Amino acid sequence: MPPPTNDLVREFLAARKRGTRYRWIRANHPDFAEARSYLRVDNKPKLDGMLVLIASRFSIPPKYSFSIIFQSSRIMALDVEPRRSHRNVLTGLSVAGTHWHLWPSMDAVPDNREFIHPHWFYEFARRSNISYPYRYKKPPAGEQPNIPGLFEEN
């Protein structure tokens, strides 16, 4: 599928979207959990999209990602506490720490605020015009694997 036109993306981002219920599942990598919520725009099925949530089960500080996929393209995202910096294509600058990606450039825009997951979830929903009428579900946390000898004293 070709990428959506700028006009269609602008229309989608401006539209009031309603998220469906999501549930957390193990992602492709066992250290991460993933959840998906379909985004519906009333009476406009061509504007349906998807919210993808990803959370590390073990990272400290916690690492999260929130993304909107529209017509197979990632058009908005928030990366919270990523482990690597992001190099912006247009400016050549590197951005470390929490940042937003916004259509059309998708260059990283830093956000120095420190929130916990539910605050980031609702901030992302507010900025992307998503209403989520269901109860918030926090991402699962996991136990660090027991690695023999890791915590033993010599």
Coordinates of N, CA, C and O in Angstrom, one line a residue:
M1 N 0.8 -1.2 0.0 CA 0.0 0.0 0.0 C 0.9 1.2 0.0 O 1.8 1.3 0.8
P2 N 0.6 2.2 -0.9 CA 1.4 3.4 -0.9 C 1.2 4.3 0.3 O 0.1 4.1 0.9
P3 N 2.1 5.1 0.7 CA 1.9 5.9 1.9 C 0.7 6.9 1.7 O 0.4 7.3 0.5
P4 N 0.0 7.2 2.8 CA -1.1 8.1 2.6 C -0.7 9.5 2.2 O 0.5 9.9 2.4
T5 N -1.6 10.3 1.6 CA -1.3 11.6 1.2 C -1.3 12.5 2.4 O -1.9 12.2 3.4
N6 N -0.6 13.6 2.3 CA -0.5 14.6 3.5 C -1.9 15.1 3.8 O -2.2 15.2 5.0
D7 N -2.8 15.3 2.8 CA -4.1 15.8 3.1 C -4.9 14.8 3.9 O -5.6 15.1 4.9
L8 N -4.8 13.5 3.6 CA -5.5 12.4 4.3 C -4.9 12.3 5.7 O -5.7 12.1 6.6
V9 N -3.6 12.4 5.9 CA -3.1 12.3 7.2 C -3.5 13.4 8.1 O -3.9 13.3 9.2
R10 N -3.5 14.6 7.5 CA -4.0 15.8 8.3 C -5.5 15.6 8.7 O -5.8 15.9 9.8
E11 N -6.3 15.1 7.8 CA -7.7 14.9 8.1 C -7.8 13.8 9.2 O -8.6 14.0 10.1
F12 N -7.1 12.8 9.1 CA -7.1 11.7 10.2 C -6.7 12.3 11.5 O -7.3 12.0 12.5
L13 N -5.5 13.0 11.6 CA -5.0 13.5 12.8 C -6.0 14.5 13.4 O -6.1 14.6 14.7
A14 N -6.7 15.3 12.6 CA -7.6 16.3 13.1 C -8.9 15.7 13.6 O -9.6 16.3 14.5
A15 N -9.3 14.5 13.0 CA -10.6 13.9 13.4 C -10.6 13.3 14.8 O -9.5 12.9 15.3
R16 N -11.7 13.4 15.4 CA -11.9 12.8 16.7 C -11.9 11.3 16.5 O -12.8 10.7 15.8
K17 N -11.0 10.5 17.2 CA -10.9 9.1 17.0 C -11.3 8.4 18.3 O -11.0 8.9 19.4
R18 N -12.0 7.3 18.2 CA -12.3 6.5 19.4 C -11.6 5.2 19.4 O -11.6 4.5 18.4
G19 N -10.8 4.9 20.5 CA -10.0 3.7 20.6 C -10.9 2.5 21.0 O -11.8 2.7 21.8
T20 N -10.6 1.3 20.5 CA -11.2 0.1 21.0 C -10.4 -0.4 22.2 O -9.3 0.0 22.4
R21 N -11.0 -1.3 22.9 CA -10.3 -2.0 24.1 C -9.0 -2.6 23.6 O -8.9 -3.2 22.5
Y22 N -8.0 -2.6 24.4 CA -6.8 -3.3 24.1 C -6.4 -4.3 25.2 O -6.9 -4.1 26.3
R23 N -5.6 -5.2 24.9 CA -5.0 -6.1 26.0 C -3.6 -6.3 25.7 O -3.1 -6.4 24.5
W24 N -2.8 -6.4 26.7 CA -1.4 -6.6 26.6 C -1.0 -8.1 26.3 O -1.6 -9.0 26.9
I25 N -0.1 -8.3 25.4 CA 0.4 -9.6 25.0 C 1.9 -9.5 24.9 O 2.5 -8.4 24.9
R26 N 2.5 -10.7 25.0 CA 4.0 -10.7 24.8 C 4.3 -10.3 23.3 O 3.7 -10.8 22.4
A27 N 5.3 -9.4 23.2 CA 5.7 -8.9 21.9 C 6.6 -9.9 21.2 O 6.9 -11.0 21.8
N28 N 7.1 -9.6 20.0 CA 8.0 -10.5 19.4 C 9.3 -10.8 20.2 O 9.8 -11.9 20.1
H29 N 9.7 -9.9 21.0 CA 10.8 -10.0 21.9 C 10.3 -10.3 23.3 O 9.4 -9.6 23.7
P30 N 10.8 -11.3 24.0 CA 10.2 -11.7 25.3 C 10.4 -10.6 26.4 O 9.7 -10.6 27.4
D31 N 11.2 -9.6 26.2 CA 11.4 -8.5 27.2 C 10.3 -7.4 27.0 O 10.3 -6.5 27.8
F32 N 9.5 -7.5 26.0 CA 8.5 -6.5 25.7 C 7.1 -7.0 25.7 O 6.9 -8.2 25.4
A33 N 6.2 -6.1 26.0 CA 4.7 -6.4 25.9 C 4.2 -5.4 24.9 O 4.7 -4.3 24.7
E34 N 3.1 -5.8 24.2 CA 2.5 -5.0 23.1 C 1.0 -5.0 23.3 O 0.4 -6.1 23.7
A35 N 0.4 -3.9 22.9 CA -1.1 -3.8 22.9 C -1.5 -3.0 21.7 O -0.8 -2.1 21.2
R36 N -2.7 -3.4 21.1 CA -3.2 -2.6 19.9 C -4.6 -2.2 20.2 O -5.4 -3.0 20.7
S37 N -4.9 -1.0 19.8 CA -6.3 -0.5 19.8 C -6.6 0.1 18.5 O -5.9 0.9 17.9
Y38 N -7.7 -0.4 17.9 CA -8.2 0.1 16.6 C -8.8 1.5 16.9 O -9.5 1.7 17.8
L39 N -8.5 2.4 15.9 CA -9.0 3.8 16.1 C -10.0 4.0 15.0 O -9.8 3.8 13.8
R40 N -11.2 4.4 15.5 CA -12.4 4.5 14.6 C -12.8 6.0 14.5 O -12.8 6.7 15.6
V41 N -13.1 6.5 13.3 CA -13.6 7.8 13.1 C -15.0 7.6 12.7 O -15.3 6.9 11.7
D42 N -16.0 8.1 13.4 CA -17.4 7.9 13.1 C -17.7 8.3 11.6 O -17.4 9.3 11.1
N43 N -18.4 7.3 11.0 CA -18.9 7.5 9.6 C -17.8 7.7 8.6 O -18.1 8.3 7.5
K44 N -16.6 7.4 8.9 CA -15.5 7.6 7.9 C -14.5 6.4 8.0 O -13.4 6.5 8.5
P45 N -14.9 5.2 7.5 CA -14.1 4.1 7.6 C -12.7 4.2 6.9 O -11.8 3.6 7.3
K46 N -12.6 5.1 5.9 CA -11.3 5.3 5.2 C -10.3 6.0 6.2 O -9.1 6.0 5.9
L47 N -10.8 6.5 7.3 CA -9.9 7.1 8.3 C -9.6 6.2 9.5 O -9.1 6.7 10.5
D48 N -9.9 5.0 9.4 CA -9.6 4.1 10.5 C -8.0 3.9 10.6 O -7.3 3.8 9.6
G49 N -7.5 3.8 11.9 CA -6.1 3.6 12.1 C -5.9 2.6 13.3 O -6.8 1.9 13.7
M50 N -4.7 2.6 13.8 CA -4.4 1.7 14.9 C -3.4 2.4 15.8 O -2.4 3.1 15.4
L51 N -3.7 2.3 17.1 CA -2.7 2.7 18.2 C -2.0 1.5 18.6 O -2.6 0.4 19.0
V52 N -0.6 1.6 18.6 CA 0.2 0.5 19.1 C 1.0 0.9 20.3 O 1.7 2.0 20.2
L53 N 0.9 0.2 21.4 CA 1.6 0.4 22.6 C 2.6 -0.6 22.8 O 2.3 -1.8 22.7
I54 N 3.8 -0.2 23.2 CA 4.9 -1.2 23.5 C 5.5 -0.8 24.8 O 5.8 0.4 25.0
A55 N 5.8 -1.8 25.6 CA 6.4 -1.5 26.9 C 7.5 -2.5 27.3 O 7.2 -3.7 27.1
S56 N 8.6 -2.1 27.7 CA 9.6 -3.0 28.2 C 9.1 -3.6 29.6 O 8.6 -2.8 30.4
R57 N 9.3 -4.9 29.8 CA 8.9 -5.5 31.0 C 9.9 -5.4 32.1 O 9.6 -5.6 33.3
F58 N 11.1 -5.0 31.8 CA 12.2 -5.0 32.8 C 13.0 -3.7 32.9 O 13.7 -3.6 33.9
S59 N 13.0 -2.8 31.9 CA 13.8 -1.7 31.9 C 13.6 -0.7 33.1 O 12.4 -0.5 33.5
I60 N 14.7 -0.2 33.6 CA 14.6 0.9 34.6 C 15.6 1.9 34.2 O 16.8 1.6 34.1
P61 N 15.1 3.2 33.9 CA 13.7 3.6 34.0 C 12.9 2.9 32.9 O 13.5 2.4 31.9
P62 N 11.6 2.9 33.1 CA 10.7 2.2 32.1 C 10.8 2.8 30.7 O 11.0 4.0 30.6
K63 N 10.8 1.9 29.8 CA 10.9 2.3 28.3 C 9.5 2.0 27.7 O 9.0 0.8 27.8
Y64 N 8.9 3.0 27.0 CA 7.6 2.8 26.4 C 7.6 3.4 25.0 O 8.4 4.3 24.7
S65 N 6.7 2.9 24.2 CA 6.5 3.5 22.9 C 5.0 3.5 22.6 O 4.3 2.6 22.8
F66 N 4.5 4.6 22.0 CA 3.2 4.8 21.6 C 3.2 5.2 20.1 O 4.0 6.2 19.8
S67 N 2.5 4.6 19.3 CA 2.5 4.9 17.8 C 1.1 4.8 17.2 O 0.3 4.0 17.6
I68 N 0.9 5.7 16.2 CA -0.3 5.6 15.4 C 0.1 5.1 14.1 O 1.0 5.7 13.4
I69 N -0.6 4.1 13.6 CA -0.4 3.5 12.3 C -1.6 3.9 11.5 O -2.7 3.6 11.9
F70 N -1.4 4.5 10.3 CA -2.5 4.9 9.5 C -2.1 4.5 8.0 O -1.1 4.9 7.5
Q71 N -3.0 3.7 7.4 CA -2.7 3.1 6.1 C -1.3 2.6 5.9 O -0.6 3.0 5.0
S72 N -0.9 1.8 6.9 CA 0.4 1.1 6.9 C 1.6 2.0 7.2 O 2.7 1.6 7.1
S73 N 1.4 3.3 7.5 CA 2.5 4.2 7.8 C 2.4 4.7 9.3 O 1.3 5.0 9.8
R74 N 3.5 4.8 9.9 CA 3.6 5.4 11.2 C 3.6 6.9 11.1 O 4.5 7.5 10.5
I75 N 2.5 7.5 11.6 CA 2.4 9.0 11.4 C 2.5 9.8 12.6 O 2.6 11.0 12.5
M76 N 2.6 9.2 13.8 CA 2.8 9.9 15.0 C 3.3 8.9 16.1 O 2.9 7.7 16.1
A77 N 4.3 9.3 16.9 CA 4.8 8.4 17.9 C 5.4 9.2 19.0 O 5.8 10.3 18.9
L78 N 5.5 8.5 20.1 CA 6.1 9.0 21.3 C 7.0 7.9 21.9 O 6.5 6.8 22.1
D79 N 8.3 8.1 22.0 CA 9.3 7.2 22.6 C 9.7 7.7 23.9 O 10.3 8.8 24.0
V80 N 9.4 6.9 25.0 CA 9.7 7.3 26.3 C 10.9 6.5 26.8 O 10.9 5.3 26.8
E81 N 11.9 7.3 27.2 CA 13.2 6.7 27.7 C 13.8 5.6 26.8 O 14.2 4.5 27.2
P82 N 14.0 6.0 25.5 CA 14.6 5.0 24.6 C 16.1 4.8 25.0 O 16.7 5.7 25.6
R83 N 16.6 3.7 24.6 CA 18.0 3.4 25.1 C 19.0 4.0 24.1 O 20.2 4.0 24.4
R84 N 18.6 4.5 22.9 CA 19.5 5.1 22.0 C 19.1 6.4 21.6 O 17.9 6.7 21.7
S85 N 20.0 7.2 21.1 CA 19.5 8.6 20.6 C 19.0 8.4 19.2 O 19.2 7.4 18.5
H86 N 18.2 9.4 18.8 CA 17.6 9.4 17.5 C 18.2 10.5 16.6 O 18.3 11.6 17.1
R87 N 18.7 10.2 15.5 CA 19.3 11.2 14.6 C 18.3 11.7 13.6 O 17.7 10.9 12.8
N88 N 18.0 13.0 13.6 CA 17.1 13.6 12.7 C 17.6 13.7 11.3 O 18.8 14.2 11.2
V89 N 16.9 13.2 10.3 CA 17.4 13.3 8.9 C 17.5 14.7 8.4 O 18.5 15.0 7.8
L90 N 16.5 15.5 8.7 CA 16.5 16.9 8.1 C 17.5 17.8 8.7 O 18.2 18.6 8.0
T91 N 17.7 17.7 10.0 CA 18.6 18.7 10.7 C 20.0 18.0 11.0 O 20.9 18.8 11.3
G92 N 20.1 16.7 11.1 CA 21.3 16.1 11.4 C 21.6 16.0 12.9 O 22.6 15.5 13.3
L93 N 20.7 16.6 13.7 CA 20.9 16.6 15.1 C 20.4 15.3 15.8 O 19.5 14.7 15.3
S94 N 21.1 14.9 16.9 CA 20.7 13.7 17.6 C 19.9 14.2 18.8 O 20.2 15.2 19.5
V95 N 18.8 13.4 19.1 CA 18.0 13.6 20.2 C 18.0 12.4 21.1 O 17.7 11.3 20.7
A96 N 18.4 12.6 22.4 CA 18.5 11.5 23.3 C 17.3 11.7 24.3 O 16.9 12.9 24.5
G97 N 16.8 10.7 24.9 CA 15.7 10.8 25.8 C 14.3 10.8 25.2 O 14.2 10.6 24.0
T98 N 13.3 11.0 26.0 CA 11.9 11.0 25.5 C 11.7 12.0 24.4 O 12.2 13.1 24.5
H99 N 11.0 11.6 23.3 CA 10.8 12.4 22.2 C 9.5 12.0 21.4 O 9.1 10.9 21.5
W100 N 9.0 13.0 20.7 CA 7.8 12.8 19.8 C 8.3 12.7 18.4 O 9.3 13.3 18.0
H101 N 7.5 12.0 17.5 CA 7.7 12.0 16.1 C 6.4 12.4 15.5 O 5.3 11.8 15.8
L102 N 6.4 13.4 14.6 CA 5.2 14.0 14.0 C 5.3 14.0 12.5 O 6.3 14.4 12.0
W103 N 4.2 13.7 11.9 CA 4.1 13.7 10.4 C 4.2 15.1 10.0 O 3.7 16.0 10.6
P104 N 4.8 15.5 8.8 CA 5.4 14.5 7.8 C 6.8 14.2 8.0 O 7.3 13.2 7.5
S105 N 7.6 15.0 8.8 CA 9.1 14.8 8.8 C 9.4 13.6 9.7 O 10.4 12.9 9.4
M106 N 8.7 13.3 10.7 CA 8.9 12.3 11.7 C 10.3 12.5 12.4 O 10.8 11.6 13.1
D107 N 10.8 13.7 12.3 CA 12.0 14.0 13.1 C 11.7 14.0 14.6 O 10.5 14.3 15.0
A108 N 12.6 13.7 15.4 CA 12.4 13.6 16.9 C 12.3 15.0 17.5 O 13.1 15.9 17.2
V109 N 11.3 15.3 18.3 CA 11.1 16.5 19.1 C 11.2 16.2 20.5 O 10.3 15.4 21.0
P110 N 12.2 16.7 21.2 CA 12.4 16.3 22.6 C 11.2 16.7 23.6 O 10.6 17.7 23.3
D111 N 11.0 15.9 24.6 CA 10.0 16.2 25.6 C 10.7 15.8 27.0 O 10.9 14.6 27.2
N112 N 11.1 16.8 27.8 CA 11.8 16.5 29.0 C 11.0 16.3 30.2 O 11.5 16.1 31.3
R113 N 9.7 16.2 30.0 CA 8.8 15.9 31.2 C 9.0 14.4 31.6 O 9.4 13.6 30.8
E114 N 8.8 14.2 32.9 CA 8.9 12.8 33.4 C 7.5 12.4 34.0 O 7.0 13.0 35.0
F115 N 6.9 11.5 33.3 CA 5.6 10.9 33.7 C 5.7 9.4 33.9 O 6.6 8.8 33.4
I116 N 4.7 8.9 34.5 CA 4.5 7.4 34.5 C 3.6 7.0 33.4 O 3.0 7.9 32.7
H117 N 3.5 5.7 33.1 CA 2.8 5.3 31.9 C 1.4 5.8 31.7 O 1.1 6.3 30.6
P118 N 0.5 5.8 32.7 CA -0.8 6.3 32.5 C -0.9 7.8 32.1 O -1.7 8.2 31.2
H119 N 0.0 8.6 32.6 CA 0.1 10.0 32.2 C 0.5 10.1 30.8 O 0.0 10.9 30.0
W120 N 1.5 9.4 30.4 CA 2.0 9.4 29.0 C 0.8 8.9 28.0 O 0.6 9.5 27.0
F121 N 0.1 7.8 28.5 CA -1.0 7.3 27.7 C -2.0 8.4 27.4 O -2.4 8.6 26.2
Y122 N -2.4 9.1 28.4 CA -3.5 10.1 28.3 C -3.0 11.3 27.6 O -3.7 12.0 26.8
E123 N -1.7 11.7 27.7 CA -1.1 12.8 27.0 C -1.0 12.5 25.5 O -1.3 13.3 24.7
F124 N -0.6 11.2 25.2 CA -0.6 10.8 23.8 C -2.0 10.9 23.2 O -2.2 11.4 22.1
A125 N -3.0 10.4 23.9 CA -4.4 10.4 23.5 C -4.9 11.8 23.2 O -5.5 12.1 22.2
R126 N -4.6 12.7 24.2 CA -5.0 14.1 24.0 C -4.4 14.7 22.8 O -5.1 15.3 22.0
R127 N -3.1 14.6 22.6 CA -2.4 15.2 21.5 C -2.8 14.6 20.2 O -2.7 15.3 19.1
S128 N -3.2 13.4 20.1 CA -3.6 12.7 18.9 C -5.1 12.7 18.7 O -5.6 12.0 17.7
N129 N -5.9 13.3 19.6 CA -7.3 13.4 19.4 C -8.0 12.1 19.5 O -8.9 11.8 18.8
I130 N -7.6 11.2 20.5 CA -8.2 9.9 20.7 C -9.0 9.9 22.0 O -8.5 10.4 23.0
S131 N -10.2 9.5 21.9 CA -10.9 9.2 23.2 C -10.9 7.7 23.5 O -11.0 6.9 22.6
Y132 N -10.6 7.4 24.7 CA -10.5 6.0 25.1 C -11.4 5.9 26.3 O -11.1 6.2 27.5
P133 N -12.7 5.4 26.1 CA -13.7 5.4 27.2 C -13.6 4.2 28.1 O -14.4 4.1 29.1
Y134 N -12.6 3.3 27.9 CA -12.5 2.1 28.8 C -11.5 2.4 29.9 O -10.8 3.3 29.9
R135 N -11.5 1.4 30.8 CA -10.5 1.5 31.9 C -9.1 1.3 31.4 O -8.8 0.4 30.6
Y136 N -8.2 2.2 31.8 CA -6.8 2.1 31.5 C -6.2 0.8 32.0 O -6.5 0.4 33.1
K137 N -5.4 0.1 31.2 CA -4.7 -1.1 31.6 C -3.2 -0.9 31.6 O -2.6 -0.6 30.5
K138 N -2.5 -1.0 32.7 CA -1.1 -0.7 32.7 C -0.4 -1.9 32.1 O -0.8 -3.0 32.0
P139 N 0.8 -1.6 31.6 CA 1.6 -2.7 30.9 C 2.1 -3.7 32.0 O 2.3 -3.3 33.1
P140 N 2.3 -4.9 31.6 CA 2.8 -5.9 32.5 C 4.2 -5.7 32.9 O 5.0 -5.2 32.0
A141 N 4.6 -5.9 34.1 CA 6.0 -5.9 34.5 C 6.4 -7.3 34.7 O 5.6 -8.2 35.1
G142 N 7.7 -7.6 34.6 CA 8.2 -9.0 34.7 C 9.2 -9.1 35.8 O 9.8 -8.1 36.2
E143 N 9.5 -10.3 36.1 CA 10.6 -10.6 37.1 C 11.9 -10.6 36.3 O 11.9 -11.2 35.2
Q144 N 13.0 -10.1 36.8 CA 14.3 -10.2 36.2 C 14.6 -11.7 36.2 O 14.4 -12.3 37.2
P145 N 15.2 -12.3 35.2 CA 15.6 -13.7 35.2 C 16.7 -13.9 36.2 O 17.5 -13.0 36.4
N146 N 16.6 -15.0 36.9 CA 17.7 -15.4 37.9 C 18.9 -15.9 37.1 O 18.8 -17.0 36.5
I147 N 19.9 -15.2 37.1 CA 21.2 -15.6 36.4 C 22.1 -16.1 37.5 O 22.6 -15.3 38.3
P148 N 22.5 -17.4 37.5 CA 23.4 -17.9 38.5 C 24.7 -17.1 38.6 O 25.3 -16.8 37.5
G149 N 25.1 -16.7 39.8 CA 26.4 -16.0 40.0 C 26.3 -14.5 39.8 O 27.2 -13.8 40.2
L150 N 25.2 -14.0 39.3 CA 25.1 -12.6 39.1 C 25.1 -11.8 40.4 O 25.8 -10.7 40.4
F151 N 24.5 -12.2 41.4 CA 24.4 -11.5 42.6 C 25.1 -12.1 43.8 O 25.0 -11.8 44.9
E152 N 25.9 -13.1 43.5 CA 26.7 -13.8 44.6 C 27.9 -13.0 44.9 O 28.6 -12.4 44.0
E153 N 28.2 -13.0 46.2 CA 29.5 -12.3 46.6 C 30.6 -13.2 46.5 O 30.5 -14.4 46.6
N154 N 31.8 -12.6 46.2 CA 33.0 -13.4 46.0 C 33.7 -13.7 47.4 O 33.7 -13.0 48.3

